[in-house]
mmCIF file of C-alpha atoms and ligand atoms in Angstrom:
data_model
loop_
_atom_site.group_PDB
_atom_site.id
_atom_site.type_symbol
_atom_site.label_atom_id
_atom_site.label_comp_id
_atom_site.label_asym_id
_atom_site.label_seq_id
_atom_site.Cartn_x
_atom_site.Cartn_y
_atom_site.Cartn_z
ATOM 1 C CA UNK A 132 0.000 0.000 0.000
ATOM 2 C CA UNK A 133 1.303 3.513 -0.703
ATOM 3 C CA UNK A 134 2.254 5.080 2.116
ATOM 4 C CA UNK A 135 1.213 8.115 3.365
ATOM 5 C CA UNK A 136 2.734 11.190 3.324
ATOM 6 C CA UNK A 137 3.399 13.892 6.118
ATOM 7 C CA UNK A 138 3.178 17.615 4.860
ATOM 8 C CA UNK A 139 3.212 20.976 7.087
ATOM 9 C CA UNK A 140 1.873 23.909 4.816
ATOM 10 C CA UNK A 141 3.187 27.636 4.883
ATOM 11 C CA UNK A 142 0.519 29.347 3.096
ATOM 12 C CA UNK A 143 -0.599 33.604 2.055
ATOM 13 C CA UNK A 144 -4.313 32.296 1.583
ATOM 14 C CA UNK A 145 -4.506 33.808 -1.440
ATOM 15 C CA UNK A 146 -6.891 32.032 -4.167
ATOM 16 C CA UNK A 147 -4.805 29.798 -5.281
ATOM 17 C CA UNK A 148 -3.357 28.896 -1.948
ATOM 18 C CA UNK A 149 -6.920 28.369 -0.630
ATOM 19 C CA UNK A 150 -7.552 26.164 -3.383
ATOM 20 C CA UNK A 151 -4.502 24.037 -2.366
ATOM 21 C CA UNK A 152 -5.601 23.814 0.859
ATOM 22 C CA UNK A 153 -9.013 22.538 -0.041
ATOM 23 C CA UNK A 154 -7.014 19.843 -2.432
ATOM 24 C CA UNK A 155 -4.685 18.815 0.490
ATOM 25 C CA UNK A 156 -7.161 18.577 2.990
ATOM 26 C CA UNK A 157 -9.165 16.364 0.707
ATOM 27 C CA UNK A 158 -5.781 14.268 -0.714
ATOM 28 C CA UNK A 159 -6.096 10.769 1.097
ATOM 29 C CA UNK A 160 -2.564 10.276 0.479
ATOM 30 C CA UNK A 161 -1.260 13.237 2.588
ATOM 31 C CA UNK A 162 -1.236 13.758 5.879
ATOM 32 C CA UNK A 163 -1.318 17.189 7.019
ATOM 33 C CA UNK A 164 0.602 17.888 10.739
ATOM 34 C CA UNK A 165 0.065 21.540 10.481
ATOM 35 C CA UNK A 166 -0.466 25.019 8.528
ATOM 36 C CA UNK A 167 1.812 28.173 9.315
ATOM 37 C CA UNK A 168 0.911 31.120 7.667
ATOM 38 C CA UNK A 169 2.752 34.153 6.092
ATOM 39 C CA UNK A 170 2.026 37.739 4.753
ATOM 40 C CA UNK A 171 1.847 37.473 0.842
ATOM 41 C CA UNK A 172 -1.455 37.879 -1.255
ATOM 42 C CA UNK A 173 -2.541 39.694 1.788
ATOM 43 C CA UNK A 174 -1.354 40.570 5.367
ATOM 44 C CA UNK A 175 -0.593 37.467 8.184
ATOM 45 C CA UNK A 176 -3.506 38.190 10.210
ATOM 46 C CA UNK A 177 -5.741 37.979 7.120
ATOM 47 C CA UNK A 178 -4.119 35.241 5.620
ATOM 48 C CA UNK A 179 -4.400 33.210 9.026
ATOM 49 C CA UNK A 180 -8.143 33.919 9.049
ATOM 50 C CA UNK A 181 -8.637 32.876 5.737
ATOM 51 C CA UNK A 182 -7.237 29.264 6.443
ATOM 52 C CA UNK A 183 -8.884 28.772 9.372
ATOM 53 C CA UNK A 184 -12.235 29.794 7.366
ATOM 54 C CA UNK A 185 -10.820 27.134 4.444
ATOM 55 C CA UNK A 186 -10.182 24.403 6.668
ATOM 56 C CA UNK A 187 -13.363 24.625 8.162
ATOM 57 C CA UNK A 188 -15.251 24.584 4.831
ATOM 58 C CA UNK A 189 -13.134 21.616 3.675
ATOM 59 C CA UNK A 190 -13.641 19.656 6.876
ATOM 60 C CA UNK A 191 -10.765 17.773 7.232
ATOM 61 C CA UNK A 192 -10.714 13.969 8.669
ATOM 62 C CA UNK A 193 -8.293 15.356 11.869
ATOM 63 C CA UNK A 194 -7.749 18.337 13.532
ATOM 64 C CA UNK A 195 -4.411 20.733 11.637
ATOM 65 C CA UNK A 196 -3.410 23.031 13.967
ATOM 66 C CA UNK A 197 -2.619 26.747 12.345
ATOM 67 C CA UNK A 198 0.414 28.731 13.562
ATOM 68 C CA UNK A 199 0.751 32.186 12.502
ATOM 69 C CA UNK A 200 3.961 33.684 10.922
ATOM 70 C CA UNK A 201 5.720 37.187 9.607
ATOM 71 C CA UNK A 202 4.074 39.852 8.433
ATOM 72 C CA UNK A 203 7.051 41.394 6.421
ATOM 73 C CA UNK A 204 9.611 40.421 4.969
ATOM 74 C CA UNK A 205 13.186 39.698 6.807
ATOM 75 C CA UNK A 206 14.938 42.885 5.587
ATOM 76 C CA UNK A 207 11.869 45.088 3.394
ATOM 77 C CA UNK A 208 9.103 46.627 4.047
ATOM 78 C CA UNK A 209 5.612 44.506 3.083
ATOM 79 C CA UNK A 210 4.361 45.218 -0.115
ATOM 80 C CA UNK A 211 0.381 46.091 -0.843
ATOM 81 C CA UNK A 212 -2.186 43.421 -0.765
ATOM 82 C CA UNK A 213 -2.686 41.445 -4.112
ATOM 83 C CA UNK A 214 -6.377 42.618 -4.448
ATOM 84 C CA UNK A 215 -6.497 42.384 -8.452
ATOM 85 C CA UNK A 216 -6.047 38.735 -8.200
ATOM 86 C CA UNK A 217 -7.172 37.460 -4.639
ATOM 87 C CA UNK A 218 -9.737 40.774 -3.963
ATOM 88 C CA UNK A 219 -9.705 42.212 -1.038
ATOM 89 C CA UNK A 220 -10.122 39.344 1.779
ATOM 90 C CA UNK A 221 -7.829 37.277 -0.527
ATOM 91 C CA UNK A 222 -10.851 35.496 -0.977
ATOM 92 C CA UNK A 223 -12.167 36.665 -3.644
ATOM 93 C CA UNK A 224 -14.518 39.095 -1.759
ATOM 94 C CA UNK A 225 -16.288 35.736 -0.602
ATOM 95 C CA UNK A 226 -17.572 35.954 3.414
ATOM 96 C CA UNK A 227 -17.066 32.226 4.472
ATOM 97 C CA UNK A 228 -18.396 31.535 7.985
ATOM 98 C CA UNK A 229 -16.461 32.385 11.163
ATOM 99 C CA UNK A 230 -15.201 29.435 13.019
ATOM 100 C CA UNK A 231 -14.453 28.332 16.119
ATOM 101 C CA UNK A 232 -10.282 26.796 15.966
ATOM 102 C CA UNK A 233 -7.351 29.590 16.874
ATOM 103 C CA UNK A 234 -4.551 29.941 15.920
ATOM 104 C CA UNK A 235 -1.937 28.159 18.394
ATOM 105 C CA UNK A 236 -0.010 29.644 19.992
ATOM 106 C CA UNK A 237 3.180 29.248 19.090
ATOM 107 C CA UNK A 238 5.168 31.504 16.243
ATOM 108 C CA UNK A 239 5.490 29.898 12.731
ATOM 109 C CA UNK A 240 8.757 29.085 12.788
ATOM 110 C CA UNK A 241 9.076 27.588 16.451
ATOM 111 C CA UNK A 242 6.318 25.401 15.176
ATOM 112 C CA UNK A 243 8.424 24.677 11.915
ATOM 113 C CA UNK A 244 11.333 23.969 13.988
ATOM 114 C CA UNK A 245 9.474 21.392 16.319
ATOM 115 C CA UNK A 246 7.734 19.478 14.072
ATOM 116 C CA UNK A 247 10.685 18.883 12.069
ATOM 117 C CA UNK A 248 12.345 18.024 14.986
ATOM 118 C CA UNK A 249 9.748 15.458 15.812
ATOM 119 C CA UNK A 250 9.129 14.002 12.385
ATOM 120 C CA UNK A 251 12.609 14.174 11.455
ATOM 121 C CA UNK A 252 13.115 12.322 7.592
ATOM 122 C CA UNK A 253 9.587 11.656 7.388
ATOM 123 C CA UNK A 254 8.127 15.047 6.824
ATOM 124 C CA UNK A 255 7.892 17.202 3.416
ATOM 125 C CA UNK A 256 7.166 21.271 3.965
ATOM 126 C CA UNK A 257 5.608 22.774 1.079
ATOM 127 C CA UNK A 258 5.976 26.437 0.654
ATOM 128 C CA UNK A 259 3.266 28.219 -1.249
ATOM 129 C CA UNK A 260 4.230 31.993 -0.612
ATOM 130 C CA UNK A 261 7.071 33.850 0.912
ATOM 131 C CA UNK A 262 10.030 31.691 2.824
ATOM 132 C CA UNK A 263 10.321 34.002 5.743
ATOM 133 C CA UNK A 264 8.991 31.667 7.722
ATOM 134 C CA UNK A 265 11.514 29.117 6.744
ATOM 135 C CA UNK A 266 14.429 31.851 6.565
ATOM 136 C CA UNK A 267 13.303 32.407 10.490
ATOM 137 C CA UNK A 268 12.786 28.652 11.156
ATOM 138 C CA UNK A 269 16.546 27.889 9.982
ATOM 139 C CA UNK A 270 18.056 30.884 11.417
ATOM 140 C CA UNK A 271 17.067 29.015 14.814
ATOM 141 C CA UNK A 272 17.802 25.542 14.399
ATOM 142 C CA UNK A 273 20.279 24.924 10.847
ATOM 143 C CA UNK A 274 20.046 21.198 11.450
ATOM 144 C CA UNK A 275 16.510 21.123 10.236
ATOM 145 C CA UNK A 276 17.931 21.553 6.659
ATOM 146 C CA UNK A 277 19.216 17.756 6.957
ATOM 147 C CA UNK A 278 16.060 16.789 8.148
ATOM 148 C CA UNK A 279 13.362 17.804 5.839
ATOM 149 C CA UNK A 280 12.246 18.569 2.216
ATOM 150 C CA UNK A 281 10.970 20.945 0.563
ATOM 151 C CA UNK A 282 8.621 21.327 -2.120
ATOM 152 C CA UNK A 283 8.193 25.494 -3.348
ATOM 153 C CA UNK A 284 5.854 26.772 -5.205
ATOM 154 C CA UNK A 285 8.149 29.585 -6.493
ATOM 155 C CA UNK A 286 10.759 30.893 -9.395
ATOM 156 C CA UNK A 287 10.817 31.252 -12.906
ATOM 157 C CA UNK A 288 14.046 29.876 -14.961
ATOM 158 C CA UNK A 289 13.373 30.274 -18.471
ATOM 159 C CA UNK A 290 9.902 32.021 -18.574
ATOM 160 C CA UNK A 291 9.285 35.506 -17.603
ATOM 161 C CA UNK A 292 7.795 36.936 -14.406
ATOM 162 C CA UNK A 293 5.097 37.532 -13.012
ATOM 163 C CA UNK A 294 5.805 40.614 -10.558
ATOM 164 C CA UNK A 295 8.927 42.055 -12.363
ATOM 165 C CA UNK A 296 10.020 40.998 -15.797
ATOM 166 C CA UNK A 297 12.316 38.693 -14.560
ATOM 167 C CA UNK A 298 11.411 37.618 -10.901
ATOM 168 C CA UNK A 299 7.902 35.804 -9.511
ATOM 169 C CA UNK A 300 5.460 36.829 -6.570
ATOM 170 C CA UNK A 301 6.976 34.257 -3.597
ATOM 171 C CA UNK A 302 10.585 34.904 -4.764
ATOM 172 C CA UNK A 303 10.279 38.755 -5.455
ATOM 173 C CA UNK A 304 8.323 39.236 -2.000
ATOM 174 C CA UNK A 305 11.513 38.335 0.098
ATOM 175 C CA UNK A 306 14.733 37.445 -1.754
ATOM 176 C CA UNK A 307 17.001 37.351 1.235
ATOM 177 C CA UNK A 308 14.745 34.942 2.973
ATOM 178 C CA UNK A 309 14.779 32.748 -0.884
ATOM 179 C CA UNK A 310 18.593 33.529 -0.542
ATOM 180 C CA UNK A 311 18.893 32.361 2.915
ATOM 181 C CA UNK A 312 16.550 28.930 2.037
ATOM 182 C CA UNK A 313 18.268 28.206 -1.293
ATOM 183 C CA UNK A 314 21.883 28.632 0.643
ATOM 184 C CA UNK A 315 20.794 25.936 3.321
ATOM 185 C CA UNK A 316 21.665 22.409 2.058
ATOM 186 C CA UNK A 317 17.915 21.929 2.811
ATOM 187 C CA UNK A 318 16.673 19.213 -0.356
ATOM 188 C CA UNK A 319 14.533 21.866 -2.833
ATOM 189 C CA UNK A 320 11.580 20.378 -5.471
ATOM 190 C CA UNK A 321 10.918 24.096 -7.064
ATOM 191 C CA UNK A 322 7.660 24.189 -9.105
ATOM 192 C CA UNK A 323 7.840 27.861 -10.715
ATOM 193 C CA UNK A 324 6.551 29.622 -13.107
ATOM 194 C CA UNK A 325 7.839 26.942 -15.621
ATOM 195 C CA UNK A 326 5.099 24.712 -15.070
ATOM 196 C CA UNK A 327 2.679 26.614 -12.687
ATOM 197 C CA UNK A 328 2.139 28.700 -15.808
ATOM 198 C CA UNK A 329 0.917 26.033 -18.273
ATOM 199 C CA UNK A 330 -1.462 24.647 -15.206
ATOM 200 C CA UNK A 331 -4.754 26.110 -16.643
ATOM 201 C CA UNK A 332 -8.045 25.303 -15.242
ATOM 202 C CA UNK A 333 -10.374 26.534 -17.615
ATOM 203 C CA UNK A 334 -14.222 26.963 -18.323
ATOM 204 C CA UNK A 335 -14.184 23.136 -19.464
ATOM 205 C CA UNK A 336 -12.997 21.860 -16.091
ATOM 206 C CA UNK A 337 -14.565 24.414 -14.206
ATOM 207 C CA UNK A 338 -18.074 22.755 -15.611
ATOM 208 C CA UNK A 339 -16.552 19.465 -14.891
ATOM 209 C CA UNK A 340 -16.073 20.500 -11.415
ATOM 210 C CA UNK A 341 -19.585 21.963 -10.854
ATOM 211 C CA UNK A 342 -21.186 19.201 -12.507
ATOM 212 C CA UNK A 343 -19.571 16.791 -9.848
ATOM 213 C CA UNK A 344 -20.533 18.626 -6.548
ATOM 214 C CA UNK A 345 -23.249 16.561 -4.369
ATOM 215 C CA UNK A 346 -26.129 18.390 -2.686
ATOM 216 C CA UNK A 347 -24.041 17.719 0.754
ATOM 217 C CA UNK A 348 -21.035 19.709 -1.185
ATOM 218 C CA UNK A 349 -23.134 22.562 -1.731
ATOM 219 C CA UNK A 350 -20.862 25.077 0.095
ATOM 220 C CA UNK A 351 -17.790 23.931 -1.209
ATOM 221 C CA UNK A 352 -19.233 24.087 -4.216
ATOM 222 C CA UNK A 353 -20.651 28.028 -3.589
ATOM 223 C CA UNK A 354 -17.265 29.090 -2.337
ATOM 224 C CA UNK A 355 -15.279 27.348 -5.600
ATOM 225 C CA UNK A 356 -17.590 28.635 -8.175
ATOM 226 C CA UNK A 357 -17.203 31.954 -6.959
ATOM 227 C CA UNK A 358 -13.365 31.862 -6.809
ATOM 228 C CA UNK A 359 -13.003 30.638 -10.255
ATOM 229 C CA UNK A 360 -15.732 33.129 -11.587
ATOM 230 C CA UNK A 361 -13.462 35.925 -9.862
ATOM 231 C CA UNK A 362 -10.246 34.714 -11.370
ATOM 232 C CA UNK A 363 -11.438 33.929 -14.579
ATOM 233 C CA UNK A 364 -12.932 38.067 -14.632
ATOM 234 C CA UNK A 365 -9.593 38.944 -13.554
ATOM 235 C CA UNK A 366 -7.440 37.053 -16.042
ATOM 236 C CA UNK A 367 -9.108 37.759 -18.906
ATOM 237 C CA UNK A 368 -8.789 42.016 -17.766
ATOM 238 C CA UNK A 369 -5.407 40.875 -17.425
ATOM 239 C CA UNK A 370 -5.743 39.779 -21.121
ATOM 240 C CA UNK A 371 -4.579 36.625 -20.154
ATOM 241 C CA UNK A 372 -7.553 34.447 -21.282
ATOM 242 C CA UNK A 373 -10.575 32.793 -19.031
ATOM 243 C CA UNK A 374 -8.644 30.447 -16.513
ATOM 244 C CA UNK A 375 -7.157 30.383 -13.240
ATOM 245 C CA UNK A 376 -3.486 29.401 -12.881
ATOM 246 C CA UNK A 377 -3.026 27.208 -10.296
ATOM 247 C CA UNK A 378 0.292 27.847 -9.135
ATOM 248 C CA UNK A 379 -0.183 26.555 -5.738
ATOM 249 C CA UNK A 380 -2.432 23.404 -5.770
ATOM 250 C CA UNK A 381 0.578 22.077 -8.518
ATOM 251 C CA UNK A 382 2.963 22.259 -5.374
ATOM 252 C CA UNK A 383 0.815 19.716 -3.289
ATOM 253 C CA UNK A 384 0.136 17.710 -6.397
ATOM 254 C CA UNK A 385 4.499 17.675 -6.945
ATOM 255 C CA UNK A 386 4.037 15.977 -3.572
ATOM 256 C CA UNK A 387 1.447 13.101 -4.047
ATOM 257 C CA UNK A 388 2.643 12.557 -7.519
ATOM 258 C CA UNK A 389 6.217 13.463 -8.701
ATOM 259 C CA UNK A 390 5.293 11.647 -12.085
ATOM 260 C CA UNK A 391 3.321 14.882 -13.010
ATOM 261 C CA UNK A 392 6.229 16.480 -14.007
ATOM 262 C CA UNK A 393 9.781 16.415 -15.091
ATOM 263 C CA UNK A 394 12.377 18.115 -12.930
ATOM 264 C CA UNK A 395 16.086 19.390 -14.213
ATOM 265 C CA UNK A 396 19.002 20.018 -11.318
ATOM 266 C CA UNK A 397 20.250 23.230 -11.027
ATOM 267 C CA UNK A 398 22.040 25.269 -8.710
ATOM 268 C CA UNK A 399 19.723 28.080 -8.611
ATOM 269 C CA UNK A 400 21.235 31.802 -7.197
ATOM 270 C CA UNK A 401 18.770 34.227 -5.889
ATOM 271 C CA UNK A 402 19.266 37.509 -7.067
ATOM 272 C CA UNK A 403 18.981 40.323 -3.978
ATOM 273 C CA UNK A 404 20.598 42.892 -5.471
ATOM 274 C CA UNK A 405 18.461 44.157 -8.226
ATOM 275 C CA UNK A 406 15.724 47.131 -9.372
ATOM 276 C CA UNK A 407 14.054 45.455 -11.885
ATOM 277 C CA UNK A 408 15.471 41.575 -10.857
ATOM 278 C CA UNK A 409 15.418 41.523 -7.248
ATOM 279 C CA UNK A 410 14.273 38.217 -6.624
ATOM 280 C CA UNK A 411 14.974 36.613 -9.672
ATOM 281 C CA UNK A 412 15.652 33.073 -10.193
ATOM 282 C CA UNK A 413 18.997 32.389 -12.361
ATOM 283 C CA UNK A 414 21.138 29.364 -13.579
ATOM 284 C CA UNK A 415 23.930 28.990 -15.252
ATOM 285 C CA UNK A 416 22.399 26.841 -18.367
ATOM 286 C CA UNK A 417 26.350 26.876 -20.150
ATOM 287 C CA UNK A 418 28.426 24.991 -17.413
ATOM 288 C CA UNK A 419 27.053 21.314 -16.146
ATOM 289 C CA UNK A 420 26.975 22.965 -12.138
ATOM 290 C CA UNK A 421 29.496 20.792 -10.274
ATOM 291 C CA UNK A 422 27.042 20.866 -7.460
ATOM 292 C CA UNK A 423 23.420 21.448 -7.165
ATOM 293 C CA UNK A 424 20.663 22.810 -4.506
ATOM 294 C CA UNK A 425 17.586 22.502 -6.449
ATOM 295 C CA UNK A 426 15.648 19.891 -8.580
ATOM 296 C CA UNK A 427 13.676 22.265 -10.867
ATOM 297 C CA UNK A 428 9.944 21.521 -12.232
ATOM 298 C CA UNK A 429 10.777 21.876 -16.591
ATOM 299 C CA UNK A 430 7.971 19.854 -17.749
ATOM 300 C CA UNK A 431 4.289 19.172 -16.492
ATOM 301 C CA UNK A 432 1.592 16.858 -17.384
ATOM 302 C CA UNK A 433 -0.870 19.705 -17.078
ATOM 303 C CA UNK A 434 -4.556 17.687 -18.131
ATOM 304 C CA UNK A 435 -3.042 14.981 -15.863
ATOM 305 C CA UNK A 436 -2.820 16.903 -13.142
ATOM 306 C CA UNK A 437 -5.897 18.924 -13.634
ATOM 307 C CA UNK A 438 -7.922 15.980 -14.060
ATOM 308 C CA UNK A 439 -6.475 14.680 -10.790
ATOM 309 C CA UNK A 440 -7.278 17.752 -9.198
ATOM 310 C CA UNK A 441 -11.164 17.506 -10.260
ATOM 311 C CA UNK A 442 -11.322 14.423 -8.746
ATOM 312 C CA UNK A 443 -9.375 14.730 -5.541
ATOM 313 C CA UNK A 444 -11.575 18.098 -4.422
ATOM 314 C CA UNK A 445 -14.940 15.982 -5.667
ATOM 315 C CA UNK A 446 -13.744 12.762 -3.688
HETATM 316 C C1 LIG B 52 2.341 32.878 -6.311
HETATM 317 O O1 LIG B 52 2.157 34.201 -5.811
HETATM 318 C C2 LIG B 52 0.960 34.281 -5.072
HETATM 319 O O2 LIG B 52 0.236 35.364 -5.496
HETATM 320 C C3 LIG B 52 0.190 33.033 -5.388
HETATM 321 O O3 LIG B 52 -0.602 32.629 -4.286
HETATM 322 C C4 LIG B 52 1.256 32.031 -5.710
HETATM 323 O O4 LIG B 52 1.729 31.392 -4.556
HETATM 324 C C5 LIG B 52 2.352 32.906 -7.825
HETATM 325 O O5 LIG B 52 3.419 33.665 -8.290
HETATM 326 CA CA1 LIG B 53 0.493 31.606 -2.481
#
């Protein structure tokens, strides 16, 4: 039997990182010890909110605990919220119920550090926004580096950006805390703009996904159809066509199935110095790289995955 595997989410909930909480919660084959959150798509109090308000609607099989993180970057001031593309609650201007959980109380990064610490080997952190948290986490203990993964939804190596010409959101939004992650010896899956940018849901699999909700699913199903109505308004003002990327859900998928995509080695160098490419992802594609810190995502199966996704949020 396949076995199980243990995840701890950092998260900017976000669209897109709302809709790969929804996917993980639902995923039978992960098992989810915990969600920190960040500042991002909007601030850390928001974003904290919004995944308890997610979890809730997703109703999980166990309890996650949350633990909430920075709210700025290391060395920069925060940036404005993303409202274009997330609104102004990050959610897409949707009002899901209050609930009951707290957060814990314990920072972010203590809780990072512990659970690594407990699960050492055996647990994979995926990163869907900023890696202050992480940065913060590692400045503490450096020995969790040898004792997790890491999966990041983050980068771009040889497409454009998507918040400077050359750099993407996560990266751009705190370089020295990308600098300080990529330097670590921590093992790094990076599923960037390279893939996250072919990973279109569109108005085919949005019906798809409708058509599968049950009468019990009805407020998932509200809360979904109203997130990909948003996006799909705001992509196409973008000029970017009707779908919703979906940067962040690929990151969990990387996870549960590594045969969605095709991965190169690099040594990737964060750039922290910049105007225009602060934050920008670069490798040296002329010299083989005598060493490496990253296994990069090239190549996606994107139906594959999309399909998967359908039927992972419907299951
Ligand atoms: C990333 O930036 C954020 O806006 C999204 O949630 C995603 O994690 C895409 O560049
Ligand atoms: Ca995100």
């Amino acid at each position: 039997m396949e076995q199980v595997k243990h995840i701890l989410l950092d998260v900017d909930t976000g669209v897109d990182d709302a809709l790969a909480l929804i996917y993980a919660f639902k995923s039978n084959k992960l098992y989810i010890e915990g969600v920190t959150t960040v500042f991002g798509n909007v601030d850390v109090k928001q974003a904290t909110d919004n995944t308890l308000r997610v979890l809730a609607l997703a109703q999980p099989r166990y309890e996650i605990p949350v633990a909430m993180g920075a709210d700025a970057p290391l060395f920069r001031p925060r940036r404005e919220n993303v409202t274009a593309i997330h609104g102004a609650n990050g959610l897409a201007g949707y009002e899901l119920p209050e609930t009951s959980q707290l957060p814990v109380d314990e920072r972010a990064s203590d809780f990072i550090v512990r659970k690594v610490r407990e699960q050492a080997h055996d647990i994979t952190l995926v990163f869907t926004g900023r890696l202050t948290n992480l940065a913060v986490a590692l400045a503490k203990d450096p020995s969790i580096a040898q004792k997790a993964k890491l999966v990041l939804m983050g980068g771009a190596i040889k497409v454009p950006g998507n918040t400077t010409p050359v750099s993407e959101a996560n990266i751009h939004g705190d370089p020295e805390a990308a600098h300080r992650v990529f330097e670590s010896g921590i093992p790094i899956t990076m599923v960037g703009l390279d893939v996250t940018g072919k990973a279109k849901f569109g108005e085919a699999h949005f019906h798809e996904l409708m058509n599968g909700f049950t009468d019990e699913q009805a407020e998932l199903k509200a809360f979904m159809q109203h997130i990909f109505t948003f996006s799909f308004e705001a992509s196409e003002r973008l000029n970017e066509g009707k779908n919703r990327l979906m940067h962040d859900p690929l990151a969990v998928a990387v996870v549960e199935d590594a045969s969605l995509v095709e991965m190169e080695d690099y040594y990737v160098y964060i750039e922290t110095k910049g105007q225009l490419s602060s934050g920008a992802t670069l490798v040296d594609f002329r010299r083989p790289p005598s060493r490496t810190n990253a296994s990069v995502c090239m190549h996606v199966r994107e139906e594959a995955f999309l399909q998967h996704y359908i039927r992972t949020v419907l299951s």
